[in-house]
PDB file of C-alpha atoms in Angstrom:
ATOM      1  CA  MET A  55      69.231  81.326 152.421  1.00 92.00           C
ATOM      2  CA  THR A  56      69.793  84.275 150.286  1.00 92.00           C
ATOM      3  CA  THR A  57      71.823  83.979 147.075  1.00 93.00           C
ATOM      4  CA  PRO A  58      73.639  85.556 145.422  1.00 93.00           C
ATOM      5  CA  VAL A  59      75.489  87.104 148.334  1.00 95.00           C
ATOM      6  CA  ILE A  60      76.613  90.728 148.281  1.00 97.00           C
ATOM      7  CA  THR A  61      80.183  90.761 149.519  1.00 97.00           C
ATOM      8  CA  LEU A  62      83.022  93.117 150.259  1.00 97.00           C
ATOM      9  CA  LYS A  63      86.782  92.751 150.107  1.00 96.00           C
ATOM     10  CA  LYS A  64      88.981  93.821 152.994  1.00 92.00           C
ATOM     11  CA  HIS A  65      90.374  96.706 150.897  1.00 93.00           C
ATOM     12  CA  ASP A  66      86.963  98.175 149.986  1.00 95.00           C
ATOM     13  CA  SER A  67      86.055 101.412 151.753  1.00 93.00           C
ATOM     14  CA  LEU A  68      83.626 101.765 154.574  1.00 93.00           C
ATOM     15  CA  GLU A  69      81.791 104.262 152.373  1.00 92.00           C
ATOM     16  CA  THR A  70      81.272 101.461 149.885  1.00 95.00           C
ATOM     17  CA  ALA A  71      80.018  99.252 152.583  1.00 95.00           C
ATOM     18  CA  GLU A  72      77.550 101.842 153.727  1.00 94.00           C
ATOM     19  CA  HIS A  73      76.303 102.316 150.135  1.00 95.00           C
ATOM     20  CA  LEU A  74      75.816  98.534 149.779  1.00 97.00           C
ATOM     21  CA  PHE A  75      73.897  98.326 153.082  1.00 96.00           C
ATOM     22  CA  LYS A  76      71.535 101.153 152.116  1.00 95.00           C
ATOM     23  CA  ALA A  77      71.154 100.374 148.415  1.00 97.00           C
ATOM     24  CA  ASN A  78      70.307  96.695 149.082  1.00 96.00           C
ATOM     25  CA  HIS A  79      68.340  97.119 152.377  1.00 95.00           C
ATOM     26  CA  ILE A  80      70.687  94.629 154.105  1.00 96.00           C
ATOM     27  CA  ARG A  81      72.361  94.547 157.469  1.00 96.00           C
ATOM     28  CA  HIS A  82      75.148  91.988 157.041  1.00 97.00           C
ATOM     29  CA  ILE A  83      77.902  91.647 154.397  1.00 98.00           C
ATOM     30  CA  PRO A  84      80.533  88.889 154.325  1.00 98.00           C
ATOM     31  CA  VAL A  85      84.045  90.003 153.662  1.00 98.00           C
ATOM     32  CA  VAL A  86      85.768  87.659 151.206  1.00 97.00           C
ATOM     33  CA  ASP A  87      89.197  86.922 149.839  1.00 94.00           C
ATOM     34  CA  GLY A  88      88.430  85.190 146.589  1.00 91.00           C
ATOM     35  CA  ASN A  89      85.672  82.712 147.479  1.00 88.00           C
ATOM     36  CA  ALA A  90      86.727  82.294 151.108  1.00 93.00           C
ATOM     37  CA  ILE A  91      85.061  84.265 153.816  1.00 96.00           C
ATOM     38  CA  ILE A  92      87.407  86.122 156.106  1.00 96.00           C
ATOM     39  CA  GLY A  93      85.052  88.235 158.099  1.00 96.00           C
ATOM     40  CA  MET A  94      81.564  89.678 158.514  1.00 97.00           C
ATOM     41  CA  LEU A  95      80.588  93.372 158.573  1.00 97.00           C
ATOM     42  CA  SER A  96      77.315  94.405 160.025  1.00 95.00           C
ATOM     43  CA  TYR A  97      75.462  97.769 159.588  1.00 94.00           C
ATOM     44  CA  THR A  98      75.672  98.055 163.344  1.00 91.00           C
ATOM     45  CA  ASP A  99      79.430  97.922 163.077  1.00 89.00           C
ATOM     46  CA  LEU A 100      79.264 101.093 160.913  1.00 88.00           C
ATOM     47  CA  LEU A 101      76.801 102.794 163.200  1.00 86.00           C
ATOM     48  CA  ARG A 102      79.215 102.293 166.127  1.00 84.00           C
ATOM     49  CA  LEU A 103      81.769 104.379 164.202  1.00 81.00           C
ATOM     50  CA  SER A 104      79.400 107.171 163.191  1.00 71.00           C
ATOM     51  CA  PHE A 105      78.690 110.139 165.333  1.00 55.00           C
ATOM     52  CA  ALA A 106      76.001 111.342 162.986  1.00 44.00           C
ATOM     53  CA  ASP A 107      72.244 111.109 163.601  1.00 40.00           C
ATOM     54  CA  VAL A 108      71.307 108.197 161.343  1.00 44.00           C
ATOM     55  CA  ALA A 109      67.682 109.186 161.358  1.00 43.00           C
ATOM     56  CA  LEU A 110      68.636 112.075 159.023  1.00 44.00           C
ATOM     57  CA  ASN A 111      69.812 109.629 156.353  1.00 50.00           C
ATOM     58  CA  ASP A 112      72.069 112.309 154.982  1.00 53.00           C
ATOM     59  CA  ASP A 113      74.380 110.710 152.348  1.00 53.00           C
ATOM     60  CA  ASP A 114      76.632 113.744 152.262  1.00 50.00           C
ATOM     61  CA  ASN A 115      77.430 113.716 155.907  1.00 56.00           C
ATOM     62  CA  MET A 116      80.991 114.864 156.276  1.00 54.00           C
ATOM     63  CA  SER A 117      81.229 113.391 159.757  1.00 53.00           C
ATOM     64  CA  ASP A 118      80.776 109.929 158.362  1.00 59.00           C
ATOM     65  CA  VAL A 119      83.322 110.502 155.581  1.00 59.00           C
ATOM     66  CA  MET A 120      85.936 111.712 158.145  1.00 64.00           C
ATOM     67  CA  VAL A 121      85.268 108.771 160.506  1.00 71.00           C
ATOM     68  CA  TYR A 122      85.231 106.186 157.669  1.00 77.00           C
ATOM     69  CA  SER A 123      88.615 107.503 156.423  1.00 77.00           C
ATOM     70  CA  MET A 124      90.141 106.719 159.802  1.00 83.00           C
ATOM     71  CA  PHE A 125      89.253 102.970 159.643  1.00 87.00           C
ATOM     72  CA  ASN A 126      89.105 100.174 157.048  1.00 90.00           C
ATOM     73  CA  ILE A 127      86.949  97.172 156.710  1.00 93.00           C
ATOM     74  CA  GLU A 128      89.624  94.845 158.013  1.00 92.00           C
ATOM     75  CA  GLN A 129      89.805  96.802 161.235  1.00 92.00           C
ATOM     76  CA  VAL A 130      86.011  96.884 161.745  1.00 92.00           C
ATOM     77  CA  MET A 131      84.866  93.379 160.508  1.00 94.00           C
ATOM     78  CA  ASN A 132      84.216  90.582 162.850  1.00 94.00           C
ATOM     79  CA  ARG A 133      86.765  87.838 162.271  1.00 94.00           C
ATOM     80  CA  ASN A 134      85.234  85.230 164.609  1.00 93.00           C
ATOM     81  CA  ILE A 135      82.955  83.740 162.099  1.00 93.00           C
ATOM     82  CA  VAL A 136      80.453  80.927 162.711  1.00 95.00           C
ATOM     83  CA  SER A 137      79.213  79.474 159.460  1.00 96.00           C
ATOM     84  CA  VAL A 138      76.824  76.702 158.388  1.00 97.00           C
ATOM     85  CA  SER A 139      76.661  74.593 155.320  1.00 97.00           C
ATOM     86  CA  SER A 140      73.720  74.226 152.919  1.00 96.00           C
ATOM     87  CA  SER A 141      73.174  70.736 154.381  1.00 97.00           C
ATOM     88  CA  ASN A 142      72.470  72.025 157.863  1.00 97.00           C
ATOM     89  CA  SER A 143      68.804  71.814 158.894  1.00 96.00           C
ATOM     90  CA  ILE A 144      66.702  74.870 159.411  1.00 94.00           C
ATOM     91  CA  LYS A 145      66.366  73.735 163.096  1.00 95.00           C
ATOM     92  CA  GLU A 146      70.251  73.636 163.455  1.00 96.00           C
ATOM     93  CA  VAL A 147      70.573  77.088 161.952  1.00 96.00           C
ATOM     94  CA  ALA A 148      67.797  78.500 164.170  1.00 94.00           C
ATOM     95  CA  GLU A 149      69.562  76.991 167.258  1.00 94.00           C
ATOM     96  CA  ILE A 150      72.870  78.635 166.315  1.00 95.00           C
ATOM     97  CA  LEU A 151      71.189  82.068 165.657  1.00 93.00           C
ATOM     98  CA  ALA A 152      69.313  81.863 168.943  1.00 92.00           C
ATOM     99  CA  SER A 153      72.157  80.561 171.184  1.00 94.00           C
ATOM    100  CA  LYS A 154      74.891  82.849 169.715  1.00 89.00           C
ATOM    101  CA  GLU A 155      72.581  85.799 169.377  1.00 82.00           C
ATOM    102  CA  PHE A 156      73.685  86.282 165.814  1.00 85.00           C
ATOM    103  CA  HIS A 157      71.451  87.635 163.187  1.00 93.00           C
ATOM    104  CA  ALA A 158      73.252  86.226 160.128  1.00 96.00           C
ATOM    105  CA  LEU A 159      75.282  83.205 159.283  1.00 97.00           C
ATOM    106  CA  PRO A 160      77.307  82.763 156.123  1.00 97.00           C
ATOM    107  CA  VAL A 161      76.651  79.509 154.281  1.00 97.00           C
ATOM    108  CA  VAL A 162      79.891  77.827 153.284  1.00 97.00           C
ATOM    109  CA  ASP A 163      80.250  74.710 151.136  1.00 96.00           C
ATOM    110  CA  ASN A 164      83.620  73.242 150.045  1.00 94.00           C
ATOM    111  CA  ASN A 165      85.429  76.287 151.739  1.00 92.00           C
ATOM    112  CA  ALA A 166      83.477  78.773 149.488  1.00 94.00           C
ATOM    113  CA  LEU A 167      80.806  81.163 150.385  1.00 96.00           C
ATOM    114  CA  THR A 168      77.533  80.088 148.776  1.00 95.00           C
ATOM    115  CA  GLY A 169      74.913  82.072 150.616  1.00 96.00           C
ATOM    116  CA  ILE A 170      73.876  83.846 153.783  1.00 97.00           C
ATOM    117  CA  VAL A 171      71.006  82.990 156.132  1.00 97.00           C
ATOM    118  CA  THR A 172      69.486  85.654 158.399  1.00 96.00           C
ATOM    119  CA  THR A 173      66.803  85.863 161.021  1.00 94.00           C
ATOM    120  CA  THR A 174      64.622  87.453 158.361  1.00 94.00           C
ATOM    121  CA  ASP A 175      65.072  84.463 156.127  1.00 95.00           C
ATOM    122  CA  LEU A 176      63.923  82.177 158.915  1.00 94.00           C
ATOM    123  CA  ILE A 177      60.909  84.337 159.742  1.00 93.00           C
ATOM    124  CA  LYS A 178      59.830  84.355 156.084  1.00 93.00           C
ATOM    125  CA  TYR A 179      60.276  80.581 155.971  1.00 93.00           C
ATOM    126  CA  LEU A 180      58.121  80.127 159.070  1.00 91.00           C
ATOM    127  CA  LEU A 181      55.397  82.425 157.709  1.00 94.00           C
ATOM    128  CA  LEU A 182      55.260  80.268 154.590  1.00 93.00           C
ATOM    129  CA  GLN A 183      54.487  77.245 156.774  1.00 90.00           C
ATOM    130  CA  PHE A 184      51.145  78.785 157.986  1.00 89.00           C
TER     131      PHE A 184
END
């Protein structure tokens, strides 16, 4: 799993979220209230809102700013969260990711977000085994 976890709060702006995605080269950000996870935002969620051509990678795109001002993180985030604990086996995590077609799972221990495991994390682990 990846730690520490980059997180958002439900009152953060979608522009902040986009900046975090791009600056950290990530595709999933848990949304938290204190230490508790309340949602998950993916970069794909933002792309669905955007009418701009993402291939241009234009940070000053006014279309994005206008669209982002119409929505907030709480409206866009996924609230149906499936999480794992740090005691779950790699096989169990892989089975959840494969069967649910998720690409990231928050790791929650004692009702607090402690990490995130992604398909990339699993691939890196498998590569180390060879």
